[in-house]
Structures are given as C-alpha cells and as structure tokens.
Coordinates of C-alpha atoms in Angstrom, one line a residue:
M1 CA 36.4 -181.9 48.5
S2 CA 38.4 -184.7 46.9
V3 CA 42.1 -184.7 46.5
E4 CA 41.7 -184.7 42.8
A5 CA 39.3 -181.7 42.8
G6 CA 41.6 -179.8 45.1
A7 CA 44.5 -180.4 42.8
R8 CA 42.5 -179.2 39.8
R9 CA 41.5 -176.0 41.7
G10 CA 45.2 -175.5 42.7
K11 CA 46.3 -175.8 39.0
K12 CA 43.7 -173.2 38.0
R13 CA 44.9 -170.8 40.6
N14 CA 48.5 -171.3 39.5
L15 CA 47.5 -170.8 35.9
L16 CA 45.7 -167.6 36.8
K17 CA 48.7 -166.3 38.7
S18 CA 51.0 -167.0 35.8
V19 CA 48.8 -165.1 33.3
V20 CA 47.5 -162.0 35.2
V21 CA 49.7 -159.0 36.0
D22 CA 52.2 -159.7 38.8
V23 CA 51.5 -157.3 41.7
R24 CA 54.4 -158.4 44.0
P25 CA 56.3 -155.0 43.5
L26 CA 53.4 -153.2 45.2
R27 CA 54.4 -154.9 48.5
T28 CA 57.4 -152.6 48.6
P29 CA 56.3 -149.3 50.2
G30 CA 58.6 -147.1 48.1
F31 CA 57.4 -148.5 44.8
R32 CA 53.8 -148.4 46.0
R33 CA 54.1 -144.7 46.6
L34 CA 55.7 -144.1 43.2
F35 CA 53.0 -146.2 41.6
T36 CA 50.3 -144.2 43.4
G37 CA 51.6 -140.9 42.1
T38 CA 51.6 -142.3 38.6
A39 CA 48.1 -143.7 38.9
I40 CA 46.7 -140.4 40.2
T41 CA 48.0 -138.4 37.2
A42 CA 47.3 -141.1 34.6
I43 CA 44.0 -139.8 33.3
G44 CA 44.7 -136.1 33.9
S45 CA 47.9 -136.1 31.8
Q46 CA 46.0 -137.7 28.9
L47 CA 43.4 -135.0 29.0
T48 CA 46.2 -132.5 28.3
T49 CA 47.6 -134.8 25.6
V50 CA 44.3 -134.6 23.8
A51 CA 43.6 -131.0 24.5
V52 CA 46.8 -129.5 23.1
P53 CA 46.6 -130.9 19.5
K54 CA 42.8 -130.3 19.5
Q55 CA 43.3 -126.7 20.5
V56 CA 46.0 -126.3 17.9
F57 CA 43.7 -127.8 15.2
D58 CA 40.8 -125.5 16.3
L59 CA 43.1 -122.4 16.1
T60 CA 44.6 -123.3 12.7
G61 CA 42.4 -125.9 11.0
S62 CA 45.5 -127.7 9.8
S63 CA 47.0 -131.1 10.5
G64 CA 50.3 -129.5 9.4
Y65 CA 50.2 -127.3 12.5
V66 CA 49.2 -130.3 14.7
G67 CA 52.3 -132.0 13.3
L68 CA 54.4 -129.0 14.4
T69 CA 53.5 -129.8 18.0
G70 CA 55.8 -132.8 17.5
I71 CA 58.9 -130.7 16.7
V72 CA 58.0 -128.2 19.4
A73 CA 57.9 -131.0 22.0
L74 CA 61.0 -132.8 20.5
V75 CA 63.6 -130.1 21.1
P76 CA 63.1 -129.9 24.9
L77 CA 62.8 -133.7 25.1
L78 CA 66.2 -134.1 23.4
V79 CA 67.9 -131.5 25.6
F80 CA 66.4 -132.1 29.0
G81 CA 65.9 -135.9 28.5
L82 CA 69.6 -136.4 28.2
W83 CA 70.6 -133.7 30.7
G84 CA 67.9 -134.8 33.1
G85 CA 69.1 -138.4 33.0
A86 CA 72.6 -137.2 33.8
I87 CA 71.3 -135.1 36.7
A88 CA 69.4 -138.1 38.0
D89 CA 72.7 -139.9 38.4
T90 CA 74.3 -137.1 40.4
V91 CA 71.7 -135.8 42.8
D92 CA 68.9 -137.1 45.2
R93 CA 66.4 -138.6 42.7
R94 CA 63.5 -138.0 45.0
K95 CA 64.2 -134.2 45.1
L96 CA 64.6 -134.1 41.4
L97 CA 61.3 -135.9 40.9
V98 CA 59.5 -133.5 43.2
F99 CA 60.9 -130.6 41.2
G100 CA 59.8 -132.1 37.9
N101 CA 56.3 -132.8 39.1
A102 CA 55.9 -129.3 40.5
G103 CA 57.1 -127.8 37.2
I104 CA 54.5 -129.8 35.1
A105 CA 51.7 -128.7 37.5
V106 CA 52.6 -125.0 37.0
V107 CA 52.7 -125.3 33.2
S108 CA 49.4 -127.2 33.2
A109 CA 47.9 -124.3 35.2
L110 CA 49.2 -121.8 32.6
L111 CA 47.7 -123.9 29.8
W112 CA 44.3 -123.7 31.6
A113 CA 44.6 -119.9 32.0
Q114 CA 45.4 -119.2 28.3
A115 CA 42.5 -121.4 27.2
F116 CA 40.0 -120.1 29.8
F117 CA 40.7 -116.5 28.9
G118 CA 40.7 -117.1 25.2
V119 CA 44.1 -115.8 24.3
G120 CA 43.9 -117.5 20.9
S121 CA 47.6 -117.7 20.2
V122 CA 48.9 -121.0 18.8
W123 CA 52.4 -119.8 19.5
L124 CA 51.7 -119.4 23.2
V125 CA 50.4 -123.0 23.2
F126 CA 53.6 -124.1 21.5
V127 CA 55.7 -122.3 24.2
L128 CA 53.8 -123.9 27.0
L129 CA 54.0 -127.3 25.4
A130 CA 57.8 -126.9 25.1
C131 CA 58.0 -126.1 28.8
N132 CA 55.7 -129.0 29.7
Q133 CA 57.9 -131.4 27.8
A134 CA 61.1 -130.0 29.4
F135 CA 59.8 -130.9 32.9
F136 CA 58.5 -134.2 31.6
A137 CA 61.9 -135.0 30.1
I138 CA 63.5 -134.5 33.6
N139 CA 60.7 -136.4 35.3
M140 CA 60.6 -139.5 33.2
P141 CA 64.2 -140.8 33.4
T142 CA 64.3 -139.9 37.1
R143 CA 61.1 -141.9 37.8
S144 CA 62.4 -144.9 35.9
A145 CA 65.8 -144.9 37.5
I146 CA 64.2 -144.9 40.9
V147 CA 62.4 -148.2 40.4
A148 CA 65.6 -150.3 40.3
R149 CA 66.6 -148.8 43.7
L150 CA 63.2 -149.8 45.3
I151 CA 62.7 -153.4 44.2
E152 CA 64.6 -156.6 43.6
P153 CA 66.0 -157.2 40.0
E154 CA 63.8 -160.2 39.4
L155 CA 60.7 -158.0 39.9
L156 CA 61.7 -155.4 37.3
P157 CA 59.6 -156.9 34.4
A158 CA 56.6 -157.1 36.7
A159 CA 57.2 -153.4 37.8
A160 CA 57.5 -152.4 34.1
A161 CA 54.2 -154.2 33.4
L162 CA 52.4 -152.5 36.4
S163 CA 53.6 -149.1 35.5
G164 CA 52.8 -149.6 31.8
T165 CA 49.3 -150.9 32.7
V166 CA 48.4 -148.0 34.9
N167 CA 49.7 -145.5 32.2
T168 CA 47.7 -147.3 29.5
F169 CA 44.6 -147.2 31.8
G170 CA 45.0 -143.4 31.8
M171 CA 45.6 -143.5 28.0
V172 CA 42.3 -145.4 27.5
F173 CA 40.0 -143.5 29.8
G174 CA 41.7 -140.1 29.6
P175 CA 41.0 -139.6 25.8
M176 CA 37.5 -141.1 26.1
A177 CA 36.8 -138.7 29.0
A178 CA 38.2 -135.9 26.9
G179 CA 35.9 -136.7 24.0
A180 CA 32.9 -136.8 26.3
L181 CA 33.8 -133.8 28.5
M182 CA 35.0 -131.4 25.9
P183 CA 31.5 -130.6 24.4
V184 CA 30.0 -130.3 27.9
L185 CA 32.6 -128.6 30.0
G186 CA 34.8 -127.1 27.4
L187 CA 38.5 -127.6 26.5
P188 CA 40.0 -125.4 29.2
T189 CA 38.5 -127.7 31.9
L190 CA 40.7 -130.6 30.7
Y191 CA 43.8 -128.6 31.6
L192 CA 42.3 -127.7 35.0
I193 CA 41.6 -131.4 35.9
D194 CA 45.2 -132.3 35.0
T195 CA 46.5 -129.5 37.2
V196 CA 44.5 -130.6 40.2
A197 CA 45.7 -134.3 39.7
L198 CA 49.3 -133.2 39.5
V199 CA 49.1 -131.2 42.8
V200 CA 47.6 -134.2 44.6
A201 CA 50.2 -136.6 43.2
L202 CA 53.0 -134.4 44.6
Y203 CA 52.2 -135.7 48.1
A204 CA 52.8 -139.3 47.1
V205 CA 56.1 -138.4 45.5
W206 CA 57.1 -136.3 48.6
R207 CA 56.8 -139.4 50.8
L208 CA 59.4 -141.4 48.9
P209 CA 62.6 -142.1 50.7
A210 CA 65.7 -140.1 50.1
L211 CA 67.6 -141.6 47.0
P212 CA 71.1 -139.9 46.8
P213 CA 73.8 -141.3 44.6
L214 CA 75.2 -144.6 45.8
S215 CA 78.6 -142.9 46.0
G216 CA 77.1 -140.7 48.7
T217 CA 78.2 -137.5 47.0
A218 CA 75.8 -135.2 45.1
R219 CA 77.3 -133.0 42.4
A220 CA 76.4 -130.9 39.4
A221 CA 75.9 -132.7 36.1
G222 CA 77.5 -131.4 32.9
L223 CA 78.1 -132.1 29.3
R224 CA 80.9 -134.7 30.2
D225 CA 78.3 -136.8 32.1
V226 CA 76.0 -136.8 29.0
L227 CA 78.9 -137.8 26.8
D228 CA 79.9 -140.5 29.2
G229 CA 76.4 -141.9 28.8
F230 CA 76.7 -142.1 25.1
R231 CA 80.1 -143.8 25.3
Y232 CA 78.7 -146.3 27.7
M233 CA 75.8 -147.0 25.4
G234 CA 78.2 -147.7 22.6
T235 CA 79.6 -150.6 24.6
Q236 CA 76.2 -152.2 25.1
K237 CA 75.2 -153.4 21.6
V238 CA 72.0 -155.0 22.6
L239 CA 70.9 -152.0 24.5
L240 CA 71.8 -149.7 21.5
A241 CA 69.8 -152.0 19.2
S242 CA 66.7 -151.8 21.5
F243 CA 66.8 -148.0 21.0
V244 CA 67.1 -148.3 17.2
V245 CA 64.1 -150.7 16.7
D246 CA 61.9 -148.5 18.9
I247 CA 62.9 -145.4 16.9
I248 CA 61.8 -147.2 13.8
A249 CA 58.5 -148.2 15.2
M250 CA 57.6 -144.8 16.6
V251 CA 58.9 -142.4 13.9
A252 CA 57.7 -144.4 11.0
G253 CA 54.5 -145.9 12.5
M254 CA 52.9 -143.7 15.1
P255 CA 49.8 -142.1 13.4
R256 CA 48.4 -140.0 16.2
A257 CA 48.9 -136.6 14.5
L258 CA 46.3 -137.7 12.1
F259 CA 43.6 -138.3 14.7
P260 CA 42.1 -134.8 14.9
E261 CA 41.6 -134.5 11.2
M262 CA 40.4 -138.2 10.8
A263 CA 38.0 -137.9 13.6
E264 CA 36.3 -134.9 12.0
R265 CA 36.7 -135.5 8.3
T266 CA 36.7 -139.3 8.0
F267 CA 34.7 -140.5 11.0
G268 CA 32.2 -137.6 11.3
D269 CA 32.9 -135.8 14.6
P270 CA 31.4 -132.3 15.0
P271 CA 33.9 -129.4 14.7
G272 CA 34.0 -128.9 18.5
G273 CA 35.2 -132.4 19.2
G274 CA 33.4 -135.7 19.9
L275 CA 33.6 -139.4 20.7
A276 CA 35.4 -140.4 17.6
L277 CA 38.4 -138.3 18.7
G278 CA 38.4 -139.9 22.1
W279 CA 38.2 -143.4 20.8
L280 CA 41.0 -142.9 18.4
Y281 CA 43.3 -141.6 21.1
A282 CA 42.1 -144.4 23.5
A283 CA 42.4 -147.4 21.1
I284 CA 46.2 -148.0 21.2
P285 CA 46.2 -147.8 25.0
I286 CA 43.2 -150.2 25.2
G287 CA 45.3 -152.9 23.5
S288 CA 48.3 -152.1 25.7
M289 CA 46.1 -152.2 28.9
V290 CA 44.7 -155.7 28.0
I291 CA 48.2 -157.1 27.5
G292 CA 49.4 -155.4 30.7
L293 CA 46.5 -156.9 32.8
F294 CA 47.4 -160.4 31.4
S295 CA 51.2 -160.0 31.4
G296 CA 52.2 -162.7 33.9
W297 CA 53.4 -165.0 31.1
L298 CA 55.8 -162.5 29.6
G299 CA 58.3 -163.1 32.4
R300 CA 58.8 -166.6 31.2
V301 CA 60.0 -165.6 27.7
R302 CA 63.8 -165.6 27.5
R303 CA 64.3 -164.8 23.8
Q304 CA 63.4 -161.2 24.4
G305 CA 65.1 -159.9 21.2
V306 CA 63.0 -162.1 19.1
A307 CA 59.9 -161.1 21.0
V308 CA 60.6 -157.4 20.5
T309 CA 61.2 -157.9 16.8
I310 CA 58.0 -159.8 16.2
A311 CA 56.0 -157.3 18.3
I312 CA 57.2 -154.3 16.3
C313 CA 56.4 -156.1 13.0
A314 CA 52.9 -156.7 14.4
W315 CA 52.7 -153.0 15.2
G316 CA 53.5 -152.1 11.7
A317 CA 51.0 -154.5 10.2
S318 CA 48.2 -153.1 12.5
V319 CA 49.0 -149.5 11.5
I320 CA 48.6 -150.6 7.8
G321 CA 45.2 -152.0 8.7
F322 CA 44.3 -148.7 10.4
G323 CA 45.3 -146.7 7.4
L324 CA 43.1 -148.8 5.1
S325 CA 40.0 -148.6 7.4
H326 CA 37.0 -146.5 6.5
S327 CA 34.9 -147.6 9.4
L328 CA 35.6 -146.1 12.8
W329 CA 35.2 -149.4 14.7
L330 CA 37.5 -151.3 12.3
A331 CA 40.1 -148.5 12.7
I332 CA 39.8 -148.9 16.5
V333 CA 40.2 -152.7 16.3
F334 CA 43.5 -152.2 14.3
L335 CA 44.7 -149.6 16.7
C336 CA 44.0 -151.9 19.7
L337 CA 46.0 -154.6 18.0
A338 CA 48.8 -152.1 17.5
G339 CA 48.7 -151.1 21.2
A340 CA 48.9 -154.8 22.3
A341 CA 52.0 -155.3 20.2
D342 CA 53.6 -152.1 21.5
M343 CA 53.0 -153.1 25.1
V344 CA 54.8 -156.4 24.6
S345 CA 57.7 -154.6 23.0
A346 CA 57.9 -151.9 25.7
I347 CA 57.9 -154.4 28.6
Y348 CA 60.8 -156.3 27.2
R349 CA 62.8 -153.2 26.1
Q350 CA 62.5 -151.7 29.6
A351 CA 63.6 -154.9 31.2
I352 CA 66.6 -155.1 28.8
L353 CA 67.5 -151.5 29.6
V354 CA 67.4 -151.8 33.4
M355 CA 69.4 -155.1 33.5
A356 CA 72.1 -153.9 31.0
A357 CA 72.9 -150.6 32.9
T358 CA 74.7 -150.1 36.2
D359 CA 73.1 -147.8 38.8
E360 CA 75.8 -145.1 38.0
M361 CA 74.6 -145.0 34.4
R362 CA 70.9 -145.9 34.9
G363 CA 69.7 -142.3 34.9
R364 CA 71.5 -141.5 31.7
M365 CA 70.2 -144.6 30.0
Q366 CA 66.7 -143.8 31.1
G367 CA 67.3 -140.3 29.7
A368 CA 68.2 -141.8 26.3
F369 CA 65.1 -144.1 26.7
T370 CA 63.0 -141.0 27.3
V371 CA 64.3 -139.3 24.1
V372 CA 63.5 -142.4 22.1
V373 CA 60.1 -143.4 23.6
A374 CA 58.7 -139.8 24.0
G375 CA 60.7 -138.1 21.2
G376 CA 60.0 -140.7 18.5
P377 CA 56.3 -140.1 18.5
R378 CA 56.9 -136.3 18.3
L379 CA 59.0 -136.8 15.2
A380 CA 56.2 -139.0 13.9
D381 CA 53.7 -136.1 14.6
L382 CA 55.8 -133.9 12.3
T383 CA 56.3 -136.5 9.5
H384 CA 52.7 -137.8 9.5
G385 CA 51.2 -134.4 9.8
W386 CA 53.0 -132.9 6.8
T387 CA 52.7 -136.1 4.8
A388 CA 48.9 -136.1 5.4
A389 CA 48.8 -132.5 4.3
A390 CA 50.4 -133.6 1.0
V391 CA 48.9 -137.0 0.2
G392 CA 46.1 -137.5 2.7
T393 CA 45.7 -139.3 6.1
A394 CA 45.1 -142.8 4.7
A395 CA 48.3 -142.8 2.6
A396 CA 50.3 -141.3 5.5
A397 CA 49.2 -144.0 8.0
T398 CA 49.5 -147.0 5.6
G399 CA 52.8 -146.0 4.2
G400 CA 54.2 -145.5 7.7
G401 CA 53.2 -149.1 8.7
M402 CA 54.9 -150.5 5.7
L403 CA 58.1 -148.6 6.4
V404 CA 58.1 -150.1 9.9
I405 CA 58.3 -153.7 8.7
V406 CA 60.9 -152.9 6.0
F407 CA 63.2 -151.0 8.3
I408 CA 62.9 -153.6 11.2
A409 CA 63.9 -156.4 8.8
I410 CA 67.0 -154.3 7.8
A411 CA 67.9 -153.4 11.4
V412 CA 67.7 -157.0 12.6
A413 CA 69.9 -158.1 9.7
L414 CA 72.5 -155.5 10.6
L415 CA 72.3 -156.1 14.3
P416 CA 72.0 -159.9 14.7
A417 CA 73.1 -159.8 18.4
F418 CA 69.7 -158.3 19.2
W419 CA 67.8 -161.2 17.6
R420 CA 70.0 -163.7 19.5
Y421 CA 69.6 -161.9 22.9
R422 CA 68.3 -164.1 25.7
A423 CA 67.4 -162.9 29.2
A424 CA 69.2 -164.6 32.1
A425 CA 67.2 -167.2 33.8
V426 CA 65.9 -166.2 37.3
A427 CA 65.7 -168.9 40.0
G428 CA 62.4 -169.6 41.5

C-alpha cells in the first residue's frame, strides 16, 4: 500500500469516528452496567407505553379518555420527580435506583394481572399507571445523576447520545413489536414481557458500585431540599431557559395521544390494533435513533443554544407536516423528521444540564428535567386528546406544531442568553 493510499484510508477512518456514535463511555465498567440495564428494558417498557393507551381506548372508545392518561401520569411525575431528585442528592443513588426498578416491575406485573383476568376497569388502569409513573419519576433523575459520577465530564455528551440511542432503539422496535404481537398474543402479554425484562435488568443495576453523597452522610430529603433546588435553578438562567423551550416543544407539539384514534380511523387499523399503530409510535424514535447512531459530530458544535432552538423549530414544522398527512407513510416520514430534531435538542439540553449543575444539586436538577421531559408529553396527551375530541385529530396536530414555532420565537426573544450560550471547548 502506498503512503498516499494509507493516508486516504486513515482520513476515512477518522471521518467515520467523528460521525458515528462515540462508544468511549462504555469502557467504564459502572456506566457499562447502567447502560446494560437500560438496554434490557428498552423494548419492554415501550410495550407497556403502547399497551396502556390502547387498553384505555378499547375500554372507552374515546381519545378524550386516552388524553386523561396524561394528567393521571403527570401528577405523580410532578410530585415524585422533584422529591425523587432531592432524595437522589441525599442517599446512596445505587440503592435508590434498585428500589425504583423493583417498584416498576411490581406495577408492571399488576398491569398484566388486571388485563389477563379481564377486570375491565379503566380506573384501575389509571391507578396502576399513576403508580408506574411515581416509581419512574424516582428512577429517572437517579439514573441520570449517576452518570456524572461514573465518567469524565468530556464524555457526558457521548454518554447522553448512547443512552438516548438505546432508548430510541426500544421506542422504535417496542411499538412495532406491540403492533405485531397484540393481534397474535393479546394485549396482556405485552405487560408480561415488560415485567420479565425489568426483573432481569435488576441484576445489572444491583452490580453498580455504591454511590453515597460526596459529603459521606446520607440523610432524609424534605421540602426544603426541593425548594433549594428551585432557588438554585433560578440562578442558572441558561439552564432555566433549556427547561422552558422543552416545555414548549412537548406540551404544544407532542401528538402521541392522537395515535390510537388515527391508526384506526385515519389509517385503517382493525379495532383490535395493528401495524399502523405500531408504526406511528415507532416513527419519532426511528428519527431519534438515526441521529443517535451518527451523533459523533454533535460534540463539535459549541453554539448549543442556537442548535437547540433550530432543532425545536424543525420539530414543530415536522409535526405540522404530520397533521396535514393523509397517507400513513407520509405521516411516518414527518414523524421521523420530528424525532431526529428532538434527539439533537435532547443531547444538547442534557449536556447543558449536567455541566451547569454541581453534584450536590444534580439529582434535583435531573428531577426537574424528569418533570419537563416526561411530564410535558403527559400534558400534551391531555391537551391534544381533548382538542382532537372537539376539532379532530388533523387540526389538533397541525395547530400544535404551529404553536411550537410561535412560542419558541417568543421565548428566545425574552431569553437571549440561551441563544448566545456556547459550550466550553474541551481539549483534545
């Protein structure tokens, strides 16, 4: 091989490394175990995400009731997301993560039991959904706060991309599997598969190292700790702005409460569920997964505030296109574009969050992040579900996408520091 040919091959390898997802965080044993636990439950958790609204729609025949799942999930997310984040700053985070995982597994088993025995109570489904979200709200900020204790700061964007990619992998194949398995095995089996995956993942979480507070003293978390988190957030203007823009994107623009009705009444699924429902739930994560797999270049962008703003506007435009679509495959294309934009926004927002918070406050900031990231779509479920009941699914989705763009423009004008935010350069 000539020197010139070798140089060309070396450039190609370097280009590939700079584009594909950065796997260096997986060299750290602790992060690798945490990542493994997430990967095991990625698909199973999405089966439950599809099964709950589908069961509610089957029991009631109303997108309005499906929208109510949003408010049912939101209340425990608000309470336990903030409180769980405060607890994560005052106790051993490994033990708290084990507790949260075990709680989700128990609730998933109860969801299976009520569906398998045909209880037929939508209110029981709501109660179990609320319990599921309470444990999830404790689990998510704890898991996110752990990452910064396991890897070096310069690897945090790569870790966020890895975690986001494996989650979106589950969001892609979980709904597609749900759409394919539901007519064959029945809806209760989806809950059962999730339960088994959660039990297996507990082993990976159990093997994490002890992660007590850096002060060395564990203590109970109370209301004062939660309020301290809000006061701290108020001093971090860029961090506060990152929450505001995501709330806008999710509350105004997330159309997932419309999927069960659109799958059946717009795109022709049979009443028992089918592939259209699976594809609609999978489309946004498909776009996110593609960006995650080719996210190496994202670490070189320093104007992260601008990147988040543009990505959220692209999300809104894609949702408008989805609302105007009458073809299933065109709708899927627009949802994929929306997912790609959302992944870019999520990677940068997570990196901003971790770098802006001290370890003593990281759990509380991740708790607020949980409320925004997970709670925003629940509010969207309520608003989109009831809007669709009044004016139809197409108008609900299209109007939501338009509001995203309008509100983002207003938010950036009022919070110019976010637009100007630049990430610190990392040597090497």
